[in-house]
Amino acid sequence: MSKESPALRALIDDRYAELAARCRAAGVPLHDDAGVAERIRRTLLASDFAYDTWFRQPQLLAPQGLERLRAGSDASARIDALKLDQDEAVCMTALRRFRHAEALRLVFRDVNGLDELPDTLSATSVLYEVLLAAALAWSEQALATRYGHSRGHDGELQRMVVVGFGKLGGSELNFSSDIDLVLAYPSGGQSDGARVLDNSEYFVRMGRQLVRLLHEPTVDGICARVDLRLRPFGNAGRLALPFSAMEQYYQSEGRDWERYAWIKARPVAGDRNAGKQLQELLRPFVYRKYLDYTAFAGLREMKALIDAEVARKDLADNLKLGPGGIREIEFVVQLTQLIRGGREPSMRVRGLLPALTACEARGHISAARARALREAYIYLRRVENRVQMLRDAQTHDIPEDALSRERIALGLGKASWEALSEELAHHRAIVSEEFAEVLMPQGGRTASAPVEDVALWQKVCAESLDPGTMEASGFVPGAEAAEALLKLPQAAAVRSMPSRTREQLDRLMPQLLALARESAAPVPCLLRLCRLVQAVARRSSYLALLEEQPAARRRLASLFAASAFLAERVIAQPLLLDDVLDPRIDQLPLKRADISAEISRVLGTLDEREAEAELERINEFKASTAFRLGLAFNDGRADAVATARRLAALAESVVLAVTAMAERELVAQHGHLPGEGSGFAVLGYGSLGGEELGFASDLDLVFVYDTRRAHEMSDGPRPIEGSRWYQRLAQRVMNWLTVLTRAGRLYEVDTRLRPDGSKGLLVSSLYAFTEYQKSRAWTWEHQALLRARPVAGDAALNAKLTEVRRGILAVPRDGGAVMLEVSSMRQRWRAERDRSDERQFDLKQGYGGLLDIEFALQGLVLAHAAEHPSLLSSTANAALIEACRQVGLLDTAQADVLTRAHGELLRRALACTLDLRSRIAPRDEVIEQLCAEVERVTQALGFDFRVKAKDNS
């Protein structure tokens, strides 16, 4: 150990010699071979507590004692050896000696590199849990001897619930930490002994006994520092409360800091099952149903109190509370948990490192930030643990003397204290920067709004605003903007705001006024922002989001100026504000299988699988995903073809989930039909089948069932015939896709493409569907079938339908007749639906538009599928263009024209939807050129899509 200073070497040598002498005096063999001696000396370097414990219990230096110190198993493996005498003093001695021996094991393994930090923290937590369990069992027996056992009013036995908080709750306890506990019991009642005690007094006495066993100093020191101040009403509250009183307190008196405290809470001793019931009872207090940005205010208040304490006690270098300390890392992670834990159960994690991992996995903390925080946390906790191991002191302050600092640095493998101090400062600086950005982002709550906008809002509140003032402020025309602003403070939701929320609104509105003025469309943007504020006026969390998150404000103003459609979505579903704050699509599932898995995960977060709640959650997921796809398209981060394909994949996954739900509910009522699978299939037609869905598209669906099961009876409590079973299933799928929930409606559904259209049955047998397509379907219906594909239902039936489709479409046809029929149908549609004129172009129906491309491709496939079956493998227009090129039906130049025109026209069509305009665009040079090129290609292929002039002769 050549790096030691002479003073430190002398200290270690002296103490090692003293321990050897103590062993000789006690008759304890000390086999100080090189390996053992080195480990003992390394432990003496790091810990005075280790020296004191060895001196008091020299048997721990015997071979058997050293084997205990090297053991990898935690204290629970040895707790059975702890026998507690009925005499309280003897019991307290045994508890303390066990604690000291096990704590020495933790030091020995840590400083000798036998455990990683998480192992040390976890084992420390287990040690105090087993001590709590042993002390509680002794206390229960002592009270039962005098007063009998506690029973509820129903006569059931009751036990105390010991809830651990802080680092004990998170299984990450410091070496010399106090243990934060709250004591509770299920309900009122009394003991069943000869001397009866009411439960309220019974459990208070039990709590006092428990604390005395652990906390009271004796000649052997203390077993654990117990802190009960986190209980309701703190030191002024009763030591133990029934669950009902706990629930009432947190509902009516609970404060923000208590929500943070309960994040890590868990039962650590006593009746753990009852403890879990208490946690479920209080979960709504901790985790709110919606995204909860009011958590910022609570965090800010706690931080202010801590900062005041740091300044008062000069704790700037405190590893826990000082700037860049452990508490700031905890706040960053716990803030994310409180905001999102109500919606995402995966965020309800107790330990800091597991919680940080959960935040990273869900994309709420970036990988780079998570790595920096993780590294800083581990470094700070290692230093903190070594500071406490030095003298078993509950401290987070680095010692002032040079010798202690040298011991800590060398024990952690650093060449000097200066080297450790430099690394420590580096990590703390990173944490400070991260915490400051979370608590006070640039332009956040503390940002001052422009003076003129503060004055403008004051005029609104004073009802003295006029259109001229608005126009002078940059909102032209000013009348509508002034009217909208003046109505806002008069809205019932605003008038009934609590004072704190109204102050929030008064700080926020000048910021929104400034952003609306700077946007591309000031008046429309402001009008939409006013409607949004009115919509969220009763939900302070959303106002908090906008006040706290400047990035969300800026994106919101930009979005409200650019997209009427997306703005309306946010106003109708304010939950989408979270997507405005974090608009990335890299975290989005974009493929059908991934989307379906995410829907399953989302539904799995529900406490109860009930249809209404499931539909609401699917609606929220669908709205969020579609909204993010809209943002990505609007920002130019995703092209039109990819966006339309992803919207179709989303719809397909939703139909799949709803179909599974409907089948589950139907089976519960009527049972299964005989045979494998459900025998039910959902075909997607139109833009869903063609993977070219728009933001407001309806879904064209056709339902088909297995013919063989039409007359079979289901096996449930209320059996029905197969045909009726399938009819009800189809009706339920239709209803659930279209029903209006609190989160909106999933989709509009059109089933008129089924056999015989609206006159036909809602659901067809496979036989009826096949016969209709073979013998009675028109050419346009086969065109529609080209875009059809199974999207949900029985895999075996879907495979049969795919083969039926192939067989029908691959029938040899007269190419010339196909060209004429397709051209005739296109001419008819154009005559009825084309809204183009000299100045504007109908992107879908116009000449050279999207439907001309689609009809031309369908005509080519129908005419040539018999000789080129590969053409039937695709339903999407973009893929069909490539498929036709590969088999030679289109040359490269023609394929390029159709690909470019399709992409550009689709882009403009989606953009019209986002601006709440019909798909009609002003004619410009690009459109004219593209459509002329499409016209040349379709004519060259043999199609004539122009409407024939009427013959008036």
CSV table of N, CA and C in Angstrom, one decimal, residues 134-213:
chain,number,residue,atom,x,y,z
A,134,ALA,N,-37.7,-8.6,12.8
A,134,ALA,CA,-37.4,-9.3,14.1
A,134,ALA,C,-37.9,-8.4,15.3
A,135,ALA,N,-37.7,-7.1,15.2
A,135,ALA,CA,-38.1,-6.2,16.3
A,135,ALA,C,-39.6,-6.2,16.4
A,136,LEU,N,-40.3,-6.2,15.2
A,136,LEU,CA,-41.7,-6.1,15.2
A,136,LEU,C,-42.3,-7.4,15.8
A,137,ALA,N,-41.7,-8.5,15.4
A,137,ALA,CA,-42.2,-9.8,16.0
A,137,ALA,C,-42.1,-9.8,17.5
A,138,TRP,N,-41.0,-9.3,18.0
A,138,TRP,CA,-40.8,-9.2,19.5
A,138,TRP,C,-41.8,-8.3,20.1
A,139,SER,N,-42.1,-7.1,19.4
A,139,SER,CA,-43.0,-6.2,20.0
A,139,SER,C,-44.4,-6.7,19.9
A,140,GLU,N,-44.8,-7.5,18.9
A,140,GLU,CA,-46.1,-8.0,18.8
A,140,GLU,C,-46.3,-9.1,19.9
A,141,GLN,N,-45.3,-9.9,20.2
A,141,GLN,CA,-45.4,-10.9,21.2
A,141,GLN,C,-45.6,-10.2,22.6
A,142,ALA,N,-44.8,-9.1,22.8
A,142,ALA,CA,-44.9,-8.4,24.1
A,142,ALA,C,-46.3,-7.8,24.3
A,143,LEU,N,-46.9,-7.2,23.3
A,143,LEU,CA,-48.2,-6.7,23.5
A,143,LEU,C,-49.3,-7.8,23.6
A,144,ALA,N,-49.1,-8.8,22.8
A,144,ALA,CA,-50.1,-9.9,22.9
A,144,ALA,C,-50.1,-10.5,24.3
A,145,THR,N,-49.0,-10.6,24.9
A,145,THR,CA,-48.9,-11.2,26.3
A,145,THR,C,-49.7,-10.3,27.3
A,146,ARG,N,-49.7,-9.0,27.1
A,146,ARG,CA,-50.4,-8.1,28.0
A,146,ARG,C,-51.8,-7.8,27.6
A,147,TYR,N,-52.1,-7.7,26.3
A,147,TYR,CA,-53.4,-7.2,25.9
A,147,TYR,C,-54.1,-8.1,24.9
A,148,GLY,N,-53.5,-9.2,24.5
A,148,GLY,CA,-54.1,-10.0,23.5
A,148,GLY,C,-53.7,-9.5,22.1
A,149,HIS,N,-54.4,-10.1,21.1
A,149,HIS,CA,-54.1,-9.7,19.7
A,149,HIS,C,-55.1,-8.7,19.2
A,150,SER,N,-54.7,-7.9,18.3
A,150,SER,CA,-55.6,-6.8,17.8
A,150,SER,C,-56.6,-7.5,16.8
A,151,ARG,N,-57.8,-7.1,16.9
A,151,ARG,CA,-58.9,-7.6,15.9
A,151,ARG,C,-59.7,-6.4,15.4
A,152,GLY,N,-60.1,-6.5,14.1
A,152,GLY,CA,-61.0,-5.5,13.6
A,152,GLY,C,-62.4,-5.7,14.1
A,153,HIS,N,-63.3,-4.8,13.7
A,153,HIS,CA,-64.7,-4.9,14.1
A,153,HIS,C,-65.4,-6.2,13.6
A,154,ASP,N,-64.8,-6.8,12.6
A,154,ASP,CA,-65.4,-8.0,12.1
A,154,ASP,C,-64.7,-9.2,12.8
A,155,GLY,N,-63.9,-9.0,13.7
A,155,GLY,CA,-63.3,-10.1,14.5
A,155,GLY,C,-62.0,-10.7,13.8
A,156,GLU,N,-61.6,-10.2,12.6
A,156,GLU,CA,-60.4,-10.6,12.0
A,156,GLU,C,-59.2,-10.1,12.7
A,157,LEU,N,-58.1,-11.0,12.8
A,157,LEU,CA,-56.9,-10.6,13.3
A,157,LEU,C,-56.2,-9.5,12.5
A,158,GLN,N,-55.6,-8.5,13.1
A,158,GLN,CA,-54.9,-7.5,12.4
A,158,GLN,C,-53.5,-7.4,12.9
A,159,ARG,N,-52.6,-7.0,11.9
A,159,ARG,CA,-51.2,-6.8,12.2
A,159,ARG,C,-50.8,-5.4,11.8
A,160,MET,N,-49.8,-4.9,12.4
A,160,MET,CA,-49.3,-3.6,11.9
A,160,MET,C,-48.7,-3.7,10.5
A,161,VAL,N,-48.8,-2.6,9.8
A,161,VAL,CA,-48.1,-2.4,8.5
A,161,VAL,C,-47.0,-1.4,8.6
A,162,VAL,N,-45.8,-1.8,8.4
A,162,VAL,CA,-44.7,-0.9,8.4
A,162,VAL,C,-44.3,-0.5,7.0
A,163,VAL,N,-44.5,0.7,6.6
A,163,VAL,CA,-44.2,1.2,5.3
A,163,VAL,C,-42.9,1.9,5.3
A,164,GLY,N,-41.9,1.5,4.4
A,164,GLY,CA,-40.6,2.1,4.3
A,164,GLY,C,-40.6,3.2,3.2
A,165,PHE,N,-40.0,4.3,3.5
A,165,PHE,CA,-39.9,5.4,2.5
A,165,PHE,C,-38.5,5.6,2.1
A,166,GLY,N,-38.3,6.6,1.2
A,166,GLY,CA,-37.0,7.0,0.8
A,166,GLY,C,-36.1,5.9,0.3
A,167,LYS,N,-34.9,5.9,0.7
A,167,LYS,CA,-34.0,4.9,0.2
A,167,LYS,C,-34.3,3.5,0.7
A,168,LEU,N,-34.9,3.3,1.8
A,168,LEU,CA,-35.3,2.0,2.3
A,168,LEU,C,-36.4,1.5,1.3
A,169,GLY,N,-37.4,2.3,1.1
A,169,GLY,CA,-38.4,1.9,0.2
A,169,GLY,C,-37.9,1.6,-1.2
A,170,GLY,N,-36.9,2.3,-1.7
A,170,GLY,CA,-36.3,2.1,-3.0
A,170,GLY,C,-35.3,1.0,-3.0
A,171,SER,N,-35.1,0.3,-1.9
A,171,SER,CA,-34.0,-0.8,-1.7
A,171,SER,C,-32.7,-0.2,-2.1
A,172,GLU,N,-32.3,1.0,-1.7
A,172,GLU,CA,-31.1,1.6,-2.1
A,172,GLU,C,-30.5,2.4,-0.9
A,173,LEU,N,-30.6,1.8,0.3
A,173,LEU,CA,-30.3,2.4,1.6
A,173,LEU,C,-28.8,2.7,1.7
A,174,ASN,N,-28.5,3.9,2.3
A,174,ASN,CA,-27.1,4.2,2.6
A,174,ASN,C,-26.6,3.4,3.8
A,175,PHE,N,-25.3,3.4,3.9
A,175,PHE,CA,-24.7,2.5,5.0
A,175,PHE,C,-25.2,3.0,6.4
A,176,SER,N,-25.2,4.3,6.6
A,176,SER,CA,-25.6,4.8,7.9
A,176,SER,C,-26.8,5.7,7.9
A,177,SER,N,-27.7,5.4,6.9
A,177,SER,CA,-28.9,6.2,6.8
A,177,SER,C,-29.9,6.0,7.9
A,178,ASP,N,-30.8,7.0,8.2
A,178,ASP,CA,-31.9,6.7,9.0
A,178,ASP,C,-32.9,5.9,8.1
A,179,ILE,N,-33.9,5.3,8.8
A,179,ILE,CA,-34.9,4.7,8.0
A,179,ILE,C,-36.3,5.4,8.3
A,180,ASP,N,-36.8,5.9,7.1
A,180,ASP,CA,-38.1,6.6,7.2
A,180,ASP,C,-39.2,5.6,7.2
A,181,LEU,N,-40.1,5.7,8.2
A,181,LEU,CA,-41.2,4.7,8.3
A,181,LEU,C,-42.5,5.5,8.6
A,182,VAL,N,-43.6,4.9,8.1
A,182,VAL,CA,-44.9,5.3,8.4
A,182,VAL,C,-45.6,4.0,8.9
A,183,LEU,N,-46.3,4.1,10.1
A,183,LEU,CA,-47.0,2.9,10.7
A,183,LEU,C,-48.5,3.0,10.5
A,184,ALA,N,-49.1,1.9,10.1
A,184,ALA,CA,-50.5,1.9,9.8
A,184,ALA,C,-51.1,0.6,10.2
A,185,TYR,N,-52.5,0.5,10.3
A,185,TYR,CA,-53.2,-0.7,10.5
A,185,TYR,C,-54.5,-0.7,9.8
A,186,PRO,N,-55.0,-1.8,9.4
A,186,PRO,CA,-56.2,-1.8,8.5
A,186,PRO,C,-57.4,-1.1,9.0
A,187,SER,N,-57.9,-1.3,10.2
A,187,SER,CA,-59.1,-0.7,10.6
A,187,SER,C,-59.2,-0.6,12.1
A,188,GLY,N,-60.3,0.0,12.6
A,188,GLY,CA,-60.6,0.1,14.0
A,188,GLY,C,-61.0,-1.2,14.6
A,189,GLY,N,-61.0,-1.3,15.9
A,189,GLY,CA,-61.4,-2.5,16.6
A,189,GLY,C,-60.7,-2.5,18.0
A,190,GLN,N,-60.5,-3.7,18.5
A,190,GLN,CA,-59.8,-3.7,19.9
A,190,GLN,C,-59.1,-5.0,20.0
A,191,SER,N,-58.3,-5.1,21.1
A,191,SER,CA,-57.6,-6.3,21.4
A,191,SER,C,-58.5,-7.3,22.0
A,192,ASP,N,-58.0,-8.6,22.0
A,192,ASP,CA,-58.9,-9.7,22.5
A,192,ASP,C,-58.4,-10.3,23.8
A,193,GLY,N,-57.5,-9.5,24.5
A,193,GLY,CA,-57.0,-10.0,25.8
A,193,GLY,C,-57.8,-9.7,27.0
A,194,ALA,N,-57.3,-10.1,28.1
A,194,ALA,CA,-58.0,-9.8,29.4
A,194,ALA,C,-58.1,-8.3,29.6
A,195,ARG,N,-57.0,-7.6,29.3
A,195,ARG,CA,-56.9,-6.1,29.4
A,195,ARG,C,-57.1,-5.6,28.0
A,196,VAL,N,-58.3,-5.1,27.7
A,196,VAL,CA,-58.6,-4.7,26.3
A,196,VAL,C,-58.1,-3.3,26.0
A,197,LEU,N,-57.5,-3.2,24.8
A,197,LEU,CA,-57.1,-1.9,24.3
A,197,LEU,C,-57.7,-1.6,22.9
A,198,ASP,N,-58.2,-0.4,22.8
A,198,ASP,CA,-58.7,0.1,21.4
A,198,ASP,C,-57.5,0.0,20.4
A,199,ASN,N,-57.8,-0.4,19.2
A,199,ASN,CA,-56.8,-0.5,18.2
A,199,ASN,C,-55.9,0.7,18.0
A,200,SER,N,-56.5,1.9,18.2
A,200,SER,CA,-55.7,3.1,18.0
A,200,SER,C,-54.6,3.2,19.0
A,201,GLU,N,-54.9,2.8,20.3
A,201,GLU,CA,-53.9,2.8,21.3
A,201,GLU,C,-53.0,1.6,21.2
A,202,TYR,N,-53.5,0.5,20.9
A,202,TYR,CA,-52.8,-0.8,20.7
A,202,TYR,C,-51.6,-0.6,19.8
A,203,PHE,N,-51.9,0.0,18.6
A,203,PHE,CA,-50.8,0.1,17.6
A,203,PHE,C,-49.9,1.3,17.9
A,204,VAL,N,-50.4,2.3,18.6
A,204,VAL,CA,-49.4,3.3,19.0
A,204,VAL,C,-48.4,2.8,20.0
A,205,ARG,N,-48.9,1.9,20.9
A,205,ARG,CA,-47.9,1.3,21.9
A,205,ARG,C,-47.0,0.4,21.2
A,206,MET,N,-47.5,-0.4,20.2
A,206,MET,CA,-46.6,-1.3,19.5
A,206,MET,C,-45.6,-0.5,18.7
A,207,GLY,N,-46.0,0.7,18.1
A,207,GLY,CA,-45.0,1.5,17.4
A,207,GLY,C,-43.9,2.0,18.3
A,208,ARG,N,-44.3,2.5,19.5
A,208,ARG,CA,-43.3,3.0,20.4
A,208,ARG,C,-42.3,1.9,20.8
A,209,GLN,N,-42.9,0.7,21.1
A,209,GLN,CA,-42.0,-0.4,21.4
A,209,GLN,C,-41.0,-0.8,20.3
A,210,LEU,N,-41.5,-0.8,19.1
A,210,LEU,CA,-40.7,-1.0,17.9
A,210,LEU,C,-39.5,0.0,17.8
A,211,VAL,N,-39.9,1.2,17.9
A,211,VAL,CA,-38.9,2.3,17.8
A,211,VAL,C,-37.9,2.2,19.0
A,212,ARG,N,-38.3,1.9,20.2
A,212,ARG,CA,-37.4,1.8,21.3
A,212,ARG,C,-36.4,0.6,21.0
A,213,LEU,N,-36.8,-0.5,20.6
A,213,LEU,CA,-35.9,-1.6,20.3
A,213,LEU,C,-34.8,-1.2,19.3
